[in-house]
Amino acid sequence: MAETHSLQDMRQQATISSKVFIQRDYTRGTMCQFQTKLPAELEARIDKQQFEETVRTLNNLYAEAEKLGSQSFIEGCLACLTAYTVFLCMETHYEKVLKKIAKFIEEQNDKIYAPRGLLLTDPIKRGLRVIEVTIYEDPSLTR
Amino acid sequence: MGSFPGRNKFYCNGRIMMAKQTGVFYLTLVLILATCGLFFTFDCPFLALQLTPIIPVIGGVLFLFVLGSLLRTSFSDPGVLPRATPDEAADLERQIDVANGSTGYRPPPRTKEVVINGQTVKLKYCFTCKIFRPPRASHCSLCDNCVERFDHHCPWVGNCVGRRNYRFFYMFILSLSFLTIFIFAFVITHIILRSHRSGFLNALKDSPASVLEVVVCFFSVWSIVGLSGFHTYLISSNQTTNEDIKGSWSSKRGKDNYNPYSYGNIFTNCCAALCGPLPPSLIDRRGFIQSDAPQMAPPTNGITMYGATQSQQSHMCDQDQCIQSTKFVLQAATTPLLQQHSSEPVILTASSENGILTGRTALSLGGPCTSLPLGQPTPPTSTPSLSCHEVVDMLPIHAHTHPHTHTHTHTHNHTHPLQDPMAHHHFLTPEEVPSPPGMLPCGSPMGHSPTVQTGFYNPASQDSLHEDSVRGLVKLSSV
C-alpha cells in the first residue's frame, strides 16, 4: 500500500518535472524497437540494468508481434479467404500482443517506476514513435 | 477523428478513411461498375446459353473480389504516422540544437544516419510531422501525412498506398487484370459467335455495348497487367515504388549497394508483403485523443475542420502544454485508483477531455497562435512521394520515350508500365493542381512556402529541397 500512498501524494502535488523520450532504434530495419540506452536525466532515478531490462522486454514483445511466423501466415491466408471478415470476431495477432504490452507496462509502472516518481507511457499512445517517461517532482522522493 | 491534422476525410465514425481528392476514385468505380454491368447484362445471357453458365459465375466472383479489394484499399488507413506531440517535438529540437551547436541561423535539413543490415540509410526529419521518419516512410503532400512504407499515392484508389494497405492494392490490381482479360476475351468470343450467325456488322449492331467494353478493356489491359507485373517484381524484391523510382537500391549507385530490407529469397519477400502481420492503425490512438474518450465524430464540414485542425496541431501555445500536462497527471493519478474504486475518475477525465477539446477547437478558429494556413503546401521533404503517382490507366496513353532507362537495367519485360506511370504524371498534374491550392507536384513549392512556422523553413534548408524538386522536374520533363 505504500506505492498507492505515494501515488496519491503525487496526484495531490502533480508537478511534472520533465519528460524524457526514448526514441526508436532502426538498426534492425523497420521493426519496432526502442533504444535501450538509459538517458542522462533518469540516471539518478533508476537503475541502468532495470531500465534496460524493461526496454529489452518491450522490444522482444514488439518483435513477437511483427514476427513472420507460421501463425501470422495462417492468419493472413485465412483472412484473405474470408475477405477479412474473420477480423470482425477475432483479434489480429498484433492486437493480442499489444494488449500484452499494455499490461506489461502497467505492471512495470506499478512495481518499479511509480515508486521512483516515474511514469512510462505506452508507446502505442504515441504512435509507436517514442517511449515517453514522465518524471515527477516529488519532494518525498528527492534527496 | 475530431482533430486529425492530415488532409484525410473520415466517414462512418472513423472506420472509413480517404484522401481529400476522391474524384478519380469515383471514376474508377464507375468504370468498373459500368463495364461489368454491361458485361452481365448484354454478353452473359448469350454466353451462358451458348457456352456455359459458369462464365457469369466466374465473372461475378472476380467482380466481387475486385470491388472488395478496391474498397478495402481506398478506405483503410495506409499506415499514417501520427504527428509528434508538442513535448516530443520540443525534445527533438533541443537534441538537434545540442548536436549542431545552436546558432541564430537554422542548420541545413536534419538527417540521421542509421546502418541497417550493412547499408547506410538516411533518416530525414519531417518538418510537418516533427518526427524523424522511420526508414521507408515518406510524407505524402497530397494527404499531408507521413506514411509508413510509403509506396505511392494512387488517385485512382483515392488514397495512399502504404504498409497497411499495400496487399489490398496488389490484390486489387491483380484481380482487376484477371477481370479485364476475362471480360475482354469473352466479349470477343461473344461477338465472334454472333458474327458466325448473322455477320460481323449485324453482330455489332445487336450488341453495341460489347464494342464499348472491348474498347475499355483493350486499353486497360496493357496498363493494368503491366502494373501488376511491375508490382509483382517490387514485391518479390521487397522494394517500394518510391525506392524503385529513386533507384535507392540499384547496383548502379555503387557496387556494394543492395536492398537491406530484402529477405534474400523471393518466396519470403512475397509472404512478408502479402501474408505478414497487419499492424493496427496508429492514428486511432494518438495522444491527442485519449482512447477512453468516445469522440469519433467524423468532420462533416471538411474545410473549416482542416483549418482548425492544422492550427490546432501546429501551435505551440502554453495552453496546449498545460492541457497535455494536466491530462497526463490525471491519467497517471487515476490509473491506480481504477483498481480500487469505480470507473468514475475515468469518466471525469473523458468529459473534461471533451470540454477541453471543444474549447480548443473554438479557440483555434480564432486562435492567436501562428498556424499553418489552410492549403499551403508543405515543402516536399521527399519529392518522390510527389512524383510517383502510379496510375491504373484506363485511357489510351502510349508510346512515350522510356523514362526509366537511366534507372532501370533489369531485364524484365515490363517496359509498358514503366512508361505509363511516368506518362501519367504529365497527365495527372493538371488534375492535382486544383486540389490543395498552389499545390503543384514537383513544381518547386519553395516559392509558396510561408515562413509561418517560423524558423523551420529557411534558405539553407531549401537547398536539398531544391535539389529534390529539380530532380522531380527533370523526371517529369523527360516524359
Coordinates of C-alpha atoms in Angstrom, one line a residue:
Chain A
M1 CA 0.0 0.0 0.0
A2 CA 3.0 2.2 0.3
E3 CA 3.0 2.6 -3.5
T4 CA -0.5 3.8 -3.8
H5 CA 0.1 6.2 -0.9
S6 CA 2.9 7.8 -2.7
L7 CA 0.8 7.9 -5.9
Q8 CA -1.9 9.7 -4.1
D9 CA 0.6 12.2 -2.8
M10 CA 1.8 12.7 -6.4
R11 CA -1.7 13.3 -7.5
Q12 CA -2.2 15.9 -4.9
Q13 CA 1.0 17.6 -5.8
A14 CA 1.0 16.7 -9.5
T15 CA 4.1 18.5 -10.6
I16 CA 5.8 17.2 -13.7
S17 CA 9.4 18.0 -13.6
S18 CA 10.2 16.9 -17.1
K19 CA 9.7 14.3 -19.8
V20 CA 12.2 12.1 -21.4
F21 CA 11.7 10.4 -24.7
I22 CA 13.2 7.1 -25.7
Q23 CA 13.5 7.1 -29.4
R24 CA 13.2 4.3 -31.9
D25 CA 16.2 2.1 -32.8
Y26 CA 16.2 1.5 -36.5
T27 CA 19.4 -0.6 -36.7
R28 CA 17.3 -3.7 -37.3
G29 CA 15.3 -2.2 -40.0
T30 CA 11.7 -1.0 -39.9
M31 CA 10.9 -3.3 -36.9
C32 CA 9.5 -1.6 -33.9
Q33 CA 12.5 -1.4 -31.5
F34 CA 13.5 1.2 -28.9
Q35 CA 16.9 2.3 -27.8
T36 CA 18.0 0.6 -24.6
K37 CA 20.4 3.3 -23.5
L38 CA 19.4 4.9 -20.2
P39 CA 19.1 8.7 -20.8
A40 CA 21.1 11.0 -18.6
E41 CA 18.0 12.5 -16.9
L42 CA 17.0 9.2 -15.5
E43 CA 20.3 8.1 -14.2
A44 CA 19.6 9.5 -10.7
R45 CA 16.2 7.9 -10.5
I46 CA 16.5 4.4 -11.8
D47 CA 19.0 1.6 -12.0
K48 CA 20.5 1.1 -15.5
Q49 CA 20.0 -2.6 -15.6
Q50 CA 16.4 -2.3 -14.5
F51 CA 15.6 0.1 -17.2
E52 CA 17.4 -1.8 -19.9
E53 CA 15.6 -4.9 -18.9
T54 CA 12.2 -3.1 -19.3
V55 CA 13.1 -1.8 -22.7
R56 CA 14.5 -5.1 -23.9
T57 CA 11.4 -6.9 -22.8
L58 CA 9.3 -4.4 -24.7
N59 CA 11.5 -4.8 -27.8
N60 CA 11.0 -8.6 -27.6
L61 CA 7.3 -8.2 -27.3
Y62 CA 7.1 -5.9 -30.4
A63 CA 9.3 -8.3 -32.3
E64 CA 6.9 -11.1 -31.4
A65 CA 4.0 -9.0 -32.7
E66 CA 5.7 -8.4 -36.1
K67 CA 7.2 -11.8 -36.5
L68 CA 6.8 -13.6 -39.8
G69 CA 5.9 -16.9 -38.3
S70 CA 3.6 -19.7 -39.4
Q71 CA 0.9 -18.3 -37.2
S72 CA 0.8 -14.9 -38.9
F73 CA 1.0 -16.6 -42.2
I74 CA -2.0 -18.8 -41.5
E75 CA -3.9 -15.9 -40.1
G76 CA -3.1 -13.9 -43.2
C77 CA -4.3 -16.6 -45.5
L78 CA -7.5 -17.3 -43.5
A79 CA -8.2 -13.6 -43.5
C80 CA -7.8 -13.4 -47.3
L81 CA -10.0 -16.4 -47.9
T82 CA -12.8 -15.0 -45.7
A83 CA -12.4 -11.5 -47.2
Y84 CA -11.1 -10.2 -43.9
T85 CA -14.5 -10.7 -42.3
V86 CA -12.8 -13.0 -39.8
F87 CA -11.5 -10.0 -38.0
L88 CA -15.0 -9.0 -37.0
C89 CA -14.9 -11.7 -34.5
M90 CA -11.2 -12.3 -34.0
E91 CA -8.4 -10.1 -32.9
T92 CA -5.2 -10.0 -35.0
H93 CA -2.1 -11.4 -33.6
Y94 CA -0.6 -7.9 -33.4
E95 CA -3.5 -6.6 -31.4
K96 CA -3.2 -9.5 -29.0
V97 CA 0.4 -8.7 -28.4
L98 CA -0.4 -5.0 -28.0
K99 CA -2.7 -5.9 -25.1
K100 CA 0.1 -7.9 -23.5
I101 CA 2.4 -5.0 -23.9
A102 CA -0.2 -2.6 -22.2
K103 CA -0.5 -5.0 -19.3
F104 CA 3.3 -5.3 -19.0
I105 CA 3.8 -1.5 -18.9
E106 CA 1.1 -1.1 -16.3
E107 CA 2.7 -3.7 -14.2
Q108 CA 6.1 -2.1 -14.6
N109 CA 4.7 1.2 -13.7
D110 CA 3.1 -0.1 -10.6
K111 CA 6.0 -2.1 -9.4
I112 CA 9.1 -0.2 -10.4
Y113 CA 8.6 3.2 -11.9
A114 CA 5.8 4.8 -9.8
P115 CA 7.7 4.3 -6.5
R116 CA 10.6 6.2 -8.1
G117 CA 8.4 9.0 -9.3
L118 CA 8.4 8.0 -13.0
L119 CA 5.7 7.0 -15.4
L120 CA 6.0 5.1 -18.6
T121 CA 3.5 5.9 -21.3
D122 CA 2.5 3.0 -23.6
P123 CA 4.3 3.8 -27.0
I124 CA 1.1 2.9 -28.9
K125 CA -0.4 6.1 -27.5
R126 CA 2.4 8.0 -29.1
G127 CA 2.1 6.3 -32.4
L128 CA 4.9 3.9 -31.7
R129 CA 7.4 6.7 -32.1
V130 CA 8.8 7.0 -28.5
I131 CA 8.5 5.7 -25.0
E132 CA 7.6 8.7 -23.0
V133 CA 8.9 8.7 -19.5
T134 CA 7.3 11.4 -17.3
I135 CA 9.5 12.4 -14.4
Y136 CA 7.5 13.7 -11.4
E137 CA 8.9 16.1 -8.9
D138 CA 8.1 14.6 -5.5
P139 CA 9.7 16.2 -2.5
S140 CA 9.4 13.0 -0.5
L141 CA 11.4 11.1 -3.2
T142 CA 14.1 13.7 -3.9
R143 CA 17.1 13.6 -1.6
Chain B
M1 CA -11.5 11.8 -35.5
G2 CA -12.2 15.2 -34.2
S3 CA -8.8 16.8 -34.6
F4 CA -7.0 14.9 -37.3
P5 CA -4.2 17.1 -38.7
G6 CA -3.8 15.4 -42.1
R7 CA -5.9 16.2 -45.2
N8 CA -7.9 13.0 -45.0
K9 CA -11.6 12.6 -44.9
F10 CA -13.3 10.3 -42.5
Y11 CA -16.7 8.6 -42.7
C12 CA -18.7 6.1 -40.7
N13 CA -17.3 7.1 -37.3
G14 CA -13.7 6.9 -38.4
R15 CA -14.0 3.5 -39.9
I16 CA -13.5 4.8 -43.5
M17 CA -10.5 7.0 -44.3
M18 CA -9.8 8.5 -47.7
A19 CA -7.6 11.2 -49.3
K20 CA -9.1 14.6 -49.8
Q21 CA -9.5 14.4 -53.6
T22 CA -11.7 11.4 -54.4
G23 CA -13.0 12.4 -57.8
V24 CA -10.8 9.9 -59.7
F25 CA -11.7 7.2 -57.3
Y26 CA -15.4 7.6 -58.2
L27 CA -14.3 7.4 -61.9
T28 CA -12.6 4.1 -61.2
L29 CA -15.7 2.8 -59.5
V30 CA -17.9 4.0 -62.3
L31 CA -15.7 2.4 -65.0
I32 CA -15.6 -0.9 -63.2
L33 CA -19.3 -1.0 -62.4
A34 CA -20.4 0.2 -65.8
T35 CA -18.2 -2.2 -67.7
C36 CA -19.1 -5.1 -65.6
G37 CA -22.8 -4.1 -65.6
L38 CA -22.8 -4.0 -69.4
F39 CA -21.0 -7.4 -69.5
F40 CA -23.5 -9.1 -67.2
T41 CA -26.5 -7.5 -68.9
F42 CA -25.6 -7.9 -72.6
D43 CA -23.0 -10.5 -73.0
C44 CA -23.6 -13.0 -70.2
P45 CA -27.1 -14.1 -71.3
F46 CA -25.8 -15.1 -74.7
L47 CA -22.6 -16.7 -73.4
A48 CA -24.5 -18.6 -70.7
L49 CA -26.8 -20.1 -73.2
Q50 CA -24.3 -20.7 -75.9
L51 CA -21.4 -21.9 -73.9
T52 CA -21.8 -22.4 -70.2
P53 CA -23.4 -20.7 -67.2
I54 CA -20.1 -20.9 -65.3
I55 CA -18.9 -17.9 -67.2
P56 CA -21.1 -15.4 -65.4
V57 CA -20.4 -17.1 -62.2
I58 CA -16.7 -16.7 -62.5
G59 CA -17.2 -13.2 -63.7
G60 CA -19.3 -12.5 -60.7
V61 CA -16.7 -13.8 -58.3
L62 CA -13.9 -11.9 -59.9
F63 CA -16.1 -8.7 -59.9
L64 CA -16.8 -9.0 -56.2
F65 CA -13.2 -9.7 -55.4
V66 CA -12.1 -6.6 -57.4
L67 CA -14.7 -4.4 -55.7
G68 CA -13.9 -5.8 -52.3
S69 CA -10.1 -5.2 -52.6
L70 CA -10.7 -1.8 -54.2
L71 CA -12.9 -0.6 -51.3
R72 CA -10.5 -2.1 -48.8
T73 CA -7.5 -0.2 -50.3
S74 CA -9.4 3.0 -50.6
F75 CA -11.0 3.0 -47.2
S76 CA -8.3 1.8 -44.9
D77 CA -5.5 3.6 -43.2
P78 CA -2.4 3.2 -45.3
G79 CA -0.1 3.4 -42.2
V80 CA -0.3 7.0 -41.3
L81 CA 2.2 8.1 -38.7
P82 CA 0.6 10.4 -36.2
R83 CA 2.3 13.8 -35.6
A84 CA 4.6 14.2 -32.7
T85 CA 3.1 15.8 -29.5
P86 CA 4.5 19.2 -28.7
D87 CA 6.6 17.8 -25.9
E88 CA 8.3 15.3 -28.3
A89 CA 8.9 17.9 -30.9
A90 CA 10.5 20.3 -28.4
D91 CA 12.7 17.5 -27.1
L92 CA 13.9 16.6 -30.6
E93 CA 14.6 20.3 -31.3
R94 CA 16.6 20.5 -28.2
Q95 CA 18.6 17.4 -29.1
I96 CA 19.3 18.7 -32.6
D97 CA 20.4 22.1 -31.3
V98 CA 22.8 20.4 -29.0
A99 CA 24.1 18.3 -31.8
N100 CA 24.6 21.2 -34.2
G101 CA 25.6 23.8 -31.8
S102 CA 22.9 26.4 -31.7
T103 CA 23.5 29.5 -33.7
G104 CA 21.0 32.0 -34.7
Y105 CA 20.9 30.5 -38.2
R106 CA 19.0 27.3 -38.8
P107 CA 21.2 24.5 -39.9
P108 CA 20.6 22.5 -43.1
P109 CA 17.8 19.9 -43.1
R110 CA 18.2 17.4 -40.4
T111 CA 19.1 13.9 -41.1
K112 CA 20.2 11.0 -39.1
E113 CA 22.2 8.1 -40.4
V114 CA 21.5 4.6 -39.5
V115 CA 23.2 1.4 -40.5
I116 CA 20.6 -1.2 -41.4
N117 CA 21.8 -4.6 -42.3
G118 CA 25.1 -3.2 -43.6
Q119 CA 23.6 -0.4 -45.6
T120 CA 23.7 3.3 -44.5
V121 CA 20.3 4.7 -44.6
K122 CA 19.5 8.4 -44.1
L123 CA 16.5 9.3 -41.9
K124 CA 15.0 12.6 -42.8
Y125 CA 13.3 14.9 -40.4
C126 CA 9.8 15.8 -41.4
F127 CA 9.0 19.4 -40.7
T128 CA 5.3 18.9 -40.8
C129 CA 5.0 15.9 -38.6
K130 CA 8.0 16.9 -36.5
I131 CA 9.5 13.5 -36.4
F132 CA 12.4 11.7 -37.9
R133 CA 10.8 9.5 -40.4
P134 CA 11.4 5.8 -40.0
P135 CA 13.2 4.1 -42.9
R136 CA 10.9 3.6 -45.9
A137 CA 8.4 6.1 -44.6
S138 CA 7.6 9.1 -46.7
H139 CA 5.5 12.2 -46.4
C140 CA 2.6 12.4 -48.8
S141 CA 2.0 16.0 -49.7
L142 CA -1.5 15.3 -51.0
C143 CA -2.7 13.8 -47.8
D144 CA -0.2 15.8 -45.7
N145 CA 0.8 12.8 -43.6
C146 CA 3.8 10.7 -43.2
V147 CA 3.0 7.1 -44.2
E148 CA 5.0 4.0 -43.3
R149 CA 6.5 2.0 -46.1
F150 CA 5.1 4.6 -48.5
D151 CA 4.6 3.1 -51.9
H152 CA 2.8 5.9 -53.8
H153 CA -0.3 8.0 -53.7
C154 CA -2.8 6.5 -56.0
P155 CA -5.5 8.9 -57.2
W156 CA -7.4 6.0 -58.9
V157 CA -7.9 4.5 -55.5
G158 CA -8.3 7.8 -53.7
N159 CA -5.7 7.0 -51.0
C160 CA -2.1 6.5 -50.3
V161 CA -0.7 3.0 -50.7
G162 CA 1.5 2.2 -47.7
R163 CA 2.3 -0.6 -45.3
R164 CA -1.3 -1.4 -44.2
N165 CA -3.0 -1.5 -47.5
Y166 CA -0.3 -2.5 -50.0
R167 CA -1.5 -6.1 -50.1
F168 CA -5.1 -5.0 -50.8
F169 CA -3.8 -2.7 -53.6
Y170 CA -1.9 -5.6 -55.1
M171 CA -4.9 -7.9 -54.9
F172 CA -6.9 -5.2 -56.5
I173 CA -4.7 -4.7 -59.5
L174 CA -4.1 -8.5 -59.8
S175 CA -7.8 -9.3 -59.7
L176 CA -8.6 -6.4 -62.0
S177 CA -6.1 -7.8 -64.5
F178 CA -7.8 -11.1 -64.5
L179 CA -11.2 -9.5 -64.7
T180 CA -10.2 -7.2 -67.6
I181 CA -8.7 -10.1 -69.5
F182 CA -11.7 -12.3 -68.7
I183 CA -14.2 -9.7 -70.0
F184 CA -12.1 -8.9 -73.0
A185 CA -11.8 -12.5 -74.0
F186 CA -15.5 -13.3 -73.6
V187 CA -16.8 -10.2 -75.2
I188 CA -14.7 -11.0 -78.2
T189 CA -16.0 -14.6 -78.1
H190 CA -19.5 -13.3 -78.0
I191 CA -19.0 -11.1 -81.0
I192 CA -17.3 -13.9 -82.9
L193 CA -20.1 -16.3 -82.2
R194 CA -22.7 -13.8 -83.2
S195 CA -20.8 -13.0 -86.4
H196 CA -21.0 -16.6 -87.4
R197 CA -24.7 -16.4 -87.1
S198 CA -25.6 -13.1 -88.6
G199 CA -22.4 -11.4 -89.9
F200 CA -20.0 -9.1 -88.3
L201 CA -21.8 -5.8 -88.7
N202 CA -25.1 -7.2 -87.5
A203 CA -23.4 -8.7 -84.5
L204 CA -22.1 -5.3 -83.6
K205 CA -25.5 -3.7 -84.2
D206 CA -27.2 -6.3 -82.0
S207 CA -24.7 -5.8 -79.2
P208 CA -23.4 -2.3 -79.2
A209 CA -22.4 -2.5 -75.5
S210 CA -19.8 -5.1 -76.4
V211 CA -18.0 -2.5 -78.6
L212 CA -17.7 -0.2 -75.6
E213 CA -16.5 -3.0 -73.4
V214 CA -13.9 -4.1 -75.9
V215 CA -12.5 -0.6 -76.2
V216 CA -12.3 0.0 -72.4
C217 CA -10.8 -3.4 -71.8
F218 CA -8.3 -3.2 -74.6
F219 CA -6.8 0.0 -73.3
S220 CA -7.0 -1.2 -69.7
V221 CA -5.3 -4.5 -70.2
W222 CA -2.0 -3.0 -71.2
S223 CA -1.6 -0.8 -68.2
I224 CA -3.2 -2.9 -65.6
V225 CA -1.5 -6.1 -66.5
G226 CA 1.7 -4.1 -66.8
L227 CA 1.2 -2.6 -63.4
S228 CA 0.5 -5.9 -61.8
G229 CA 3.7 -7.3 -63.3
F230 CA 5.6 -4.3 -62.0
H231 CA 4.3 -4.7 -58.5
T232 CA 4.9 -8.4 -58.6
Y233 CA 8.5 -7.5 -59.3
L234 CA 8.5 -5.0 -56.5
I235 CA 7.1 -7.4 -54.0
S236 CA 9.5 -10.2 -54.9
S237 CA 12.4 -7.8 -54.4
N238 CA 10.8 -6.1 -51.4
Q239 CA 11.0 -2.6 -52.7
T240 CA 8.6 0.2 -52.8
T241 CA 7.7 2.2 -55.9
N242 CA 9.3 5.1 -54.2
E243 CA 12.6 3.3 -53.8
D244 CA 12.5 1.7 -57.3
I245 CA 12.0 5.0 -59.0
K246 CA 14.7 6.7 -57.0
G247 CA 17.0 3.8 -57.7
S248 CA 17.9 3.6 -54.0
W249 CA 19.0 0.0 -54.1
S250 CA 20.0 -0.4 -57.7
S251 CA 23.5 -1.6 -58.3
K252 CA 24.1 1.4 -60.5
R253 CA 24.7 3.5 -57.4
G254 CA 27.6 1.5 -56.2
K255 CA 28.9 -2.0 -56.2
D256 CA 28.0 -2.6 -52.6
N257 CA 24.5 -1.2 -52.9
Y258 CA 21.9 -3.7 -52.1
N259 CA 18.4 -3.7 -50.5
P260 CA 18.8 -4.2 -46.8
Y261 CA 15.1 -5.0 -46.3
S262 CA 15.0 -7.9 -48.7
Y263 CA 14.8 -11.3 -47.0
G264 CA 17.0 -12.8 -49.7
N265 CA 14.6 -15.1 -51.4
I266 CA 11.5 -14.3 -53.5
F267 CA 9.2 -16.6 -51.5
T268 CA 9.9 -14.9 -48.2
N269 CA 9.6 -11.5 -49.7
C270 CA 6.2 -12.3 -51.2
C271 CA 5.0 -13.8 -47.9
A272 CA 6.2 -10.8 -46.0
A273 CA 4.4 -8.4 -48.2
L274 CA 1.2 -10.3 -48.6
C275 CA 0.7 -12.5 -45.6
G276 CA 2.7 -10.8 -42.9
P277 CA 1.0 -9.5 -39.8
L278 CA -1.2 -6.5 -40.3
P279 CA -0.3 -3.7 -37.8
P280 CA -3.2 -1.8 -36.3
S281 CA -3.9 1.8 -37.3
L282 CA -1.7 4.1 -35.2
I283 CA -3.9 7.2 -35.7
D284 CA -6.8 5.8 -33.7
R285 CA -4.8 6.0 -30.5
R286 CA -2.9 9.2 -30.7
G287 CA -2.1 11.1 -27.6
F288 CA -4.4 14.0 -28.5
I289 CA -7.5 11.9 -28.4
Q290 CA -7.5 9.5 -25.5
S291 CA -8.8 6.1 -26.4
D292 CA -11.2 6.3 -23.5
A293 CA -12.8 9.4 -24.7
P294 CA -15.6 8.5 -27.1
Q295 CA -15.4 11.1 -29.7
M296 CA -15.0 9.7 -33.1
A297 CA -17.4 12.0 -34.8
P298 CA -16.2 12.5 -38.4
P299 CA -15.8 16.0 -39.6
T300 CA -18.6 16.6 -42.0
N301 CA -17.6 20.1 -42.6
G302 CA -14.3 19.2 -44.2
I303 CA -12.8 22.6 -45.0
T304 CA -13.2 24.5 -41.8
M305 CA -12.2 21.5 -39.8
Y306 CA -8.9 21.3 -41.7
G307 CA -8.2 24.9 -41.0
A308 CA -9.0 24.3 -37.4
T309 CA -7.0 21.1 -37.1
Q310 CA -4.0 22.5 -38.8
S311 CA -3.8 25.4 -36.5
Q312 CA -4.5 23.2 -33.5
Q313 CA -1.7 20.8 -34.3
S314 CA 1.0 23.3 -35.1
H315 CA 0.6 25.8 -32.4
M316 CA 2.9 25.5 -29.5
C317 CA 1.0 27.6 -27.1
D318 CA 1.3 27.2 -23.4
Q319 CA -2.3 26.4 -23.2
D320 CA -1.7 23.3 -25.2
Q321 CA 1.2 22.2 -23.0
C322 CA -0.9 22.9 -19.9
I323 CA -3.7 20.8 -21.2
Q324 CA -1.3 18.0 -22.1
S325 CA 0.3 18.0 -18.7
T326 CA -3.0 18.0 -16.8
K327 CA -4.1 15.1 -18.9
F328 CA -1.0 13.1 -18.1
V329 CA -1.2 13.8 -14.5
L330 CA -4.9 12.9 -14.2
Q331 CA -4.3 9.8 -16.2
A332 CA -1.4 8.8 -14.1
A333 CA -3.2 9.5 -10.9
T334 CA -6.4 7.8 -11.8
T335 CA -4.8 4.6 -13.1
P336 CA -4.1 3.1 -9.6
L337 CA -7.5 4.4 -8.4
L338 CA -9.2 2.4 -11.1
Q339 CA -8.1 -0.7 -9.4
Q340 CA -9.6 0.3 -6.1
H341 CA -12.6 2.5 -6.9
S342 CA -15.2 2.5 -9.6
S343 CA -14.5 3.9 -13.0
E344 CA -15.7 7.4 -12.1
P345 CA -12.4 9.1 -12.4
V346 CA -12.1 7.9 -16.0
I347 CA -15.4 9.4 -16.9
L348 CA -14.4 12.6 -15.3
T349 CA -11.3 12.7 -17.4
A350 CA -13.2 11.9 -20.5
S351 CA -15.7 14.7 -20.0
S352 CA -13.2 17.2 -19.0
E353 CA -11.3 16.0 -22.1
N354 CA -14.4 16.8 -24.1
G355 CA -14.7 20.1 -22.6
I356 CA -11.0 20.9 -23.2
L357 CA -11.1 19.7 -26.8
T358 CA -14.2 21.6 -27.7
G359 CA -12.7 24.6 -26.0
R360 CA -9.6 24.2 -28.0
T361 CA -11.4 23.9 -31.3
A362 CA -13.3 27.1 -30.5
L363 CA -10.1 28.9 -29.6
S364 CA -8.1 27.7 -32.6
L365 CA -10.6 29.1 -35.1
G366 CA -9.8 32.5 -33.9
G367 CA -6.5 31.4 -32.4
P368 CA -3.8 33.9 -31.5
C369 CA -1.1 31.4 -32.2
T370 CA 0.6 31.1 -35.6
S371 CA -0.8 28.3 -37.6
L372 CA -0.2 26.7 -40.9
P373 CA -2.7 28.4 -43.2
L374 CA -5.1 26.0 -44.9
G375 CA -3.9 24.7 -48.2
Q376 CA -0.4 25.9 -48.1
P377 CA 1.8 23.2 -49.4
T378 CA 4.4 21.7 -47.3
P379 CA 7.7 21.7 -49.0
P380 CA 8.2 18.2 -50.1
T381 CA 10.9 16.8 -47.9
S382 CA 10.7 13.8 -50.0
T383 CA 9.9 14.6 -53.6
P384 CA 9.4 11.0 -54.8
S385 CA 6.2 10.9 -52.9
L386 CA 5.0 13.6 -55.3
S387 CA 6.5 12.2 -58.4
C388 CA 5.3 8.7 -58.2
H389 CA 1.7 8.8 -58.9
E390 CA 1.3 5.3 -60.3
V391 CA -1.9 5.0 -62.1
V392 CA -4.2 2.3 -63.3
D393 CA -4.7 3.7 -66.8
M394 CA -8.0 3.3 -68.4
L395 CA -7.2 5.8 -71.1
P396 CA -5.0 5.5 -74.1
I397 CA -1.7 7.0 -73.3
H398 CA 1.1 5.1 -75.0
A399 CA 4.3 5.3 -76.8
H400 CA 6.3 7.7 -74.7
T401 CA 10.0 7.6 -74.5
H402 CA 11.1 5.2 -71.8
P403 CA 11.9 7.5 -68.9
H404 CA 13.4 4.8 -66.8
T405 CA 16.4 3.9 -68.9
H406 CA 18.6 5.8 -66.6
T407 CA 17.4 4.0 -63.5
H408 CA 16.4 0.6 -64.7
T409 CA 18.6 -2.0 -66.2
H410 CA 16.7 -5.0 -65.1
T411 CA 15.7 -7.2 -68.0
H412 CA 12.2 -7.7 -67.0
N413 CA 9.8 -7.2 -69.9
H414 CA 7.7 -4.5 -68.3
T415 CA 8.5 -1.6 -70.5
H416 CA 4.9 -0.6 -70.7
P417 CA 4.1 0.0 -67.1
L418 CA 7.4 1.9 -66.7
Q419 CA 6.4 4.2 -69.5
D420 CA 2.9 4.6 -68.5
P421 CA 3.3 5.7 -64.8
M422 CA 5.7 8.4 -65.8
A423 CA 3.5 9.4 -68.7
H424 CA 0.7 9.8 -66.3
H425 CA 2.4 12.3 -64.1
H426 CA 2.2 14.6 -67.0
F427 CA -1.4 13.7 -67.5
L428 CA -2.3 13.9 -63.9
T429 CA -0.6 17.0 -62.7
P430 CA -3.4 19.3 -64.1
E431 CA -5.8 17.1 -62.1
E432 CA -3.9 17.5 -58.9
V433 CA -3.4 21.2 -59.2
P434 CA -6.9 22.1 -58.3
S435 CA -6.9 20.3 -55.1
P436 CA -4.7 22.0 -52.4
P437 CA -4.3 25.5 -53.8
G438 CA -0.9 26.2 -55.1
M439 CA -0.1 22.5 -54.9
L440 CA 2.0 21.8 -58.0
P441 CA 3.5 18.4 -57.5
C442 CA 7.2 18.7 -58.1
G443 CA 6.8 22.3 -59.1
S444 CA 9.1 24.0 -56.7
P445 CA 6.8 24.8 -53.8
M446 CA 9.5 26.7 -52.1
G447 CA 8.2 29.9 -53.6
H448 CA 4.9 29.2 -51.8
S449 CA 6.2 28.1 -48.5
P450 CA 5.4 30.7 -46.0
T451 CA 7.6 31.2 -43.1
V452 CA 4.7 30.9 -40.8
Q453 CA 6.2 28.0 -39.0
T454 CA 9.0 30.4 -38.0
G455 CA 12.4 29.1 -38.2
F456 CA 11.6 25.8 -39.9
Y457 CA 12.0 26.9 -43.4
N458 CA 14.9 28.9 -44.4
P459 CA 17.2 29.3 -47.4
A460 CA 19.7 26.8 -46.3
S461 CA 17.2 24.0 -45.7
Q462 CA 15.8 24.7 -49.2
D463 CA 19.0 23.6 -50.9
S464 CA 18.3 20.0 -50.7
L465 CA 14.6 20.6 -51.2
H466 CA 15.6 22.4 -54.3
E467 CA 17.7 19.5 -55.4
D468 CA 14.8 17.1 -54.8
S469 CA 12.4 19.3 -56.7
V470 CA 14.7 19.8 -59.6
R471 CA 15.2 16.1 -59.8
G472 CA 11.5 15.7 -59.8
L473 CA 11.1 18.3 -62.5
V474 CA 13.7 16.6 -64.6
K475 CA 11.8 13.3 -64.3
L476 CA 8.6 14.9 -65.3
S477 CA 10.1 16.7 -68.3
S478 CA 11.7 13.5 -69.6
V479 CA 8.3 12.1 -70.4

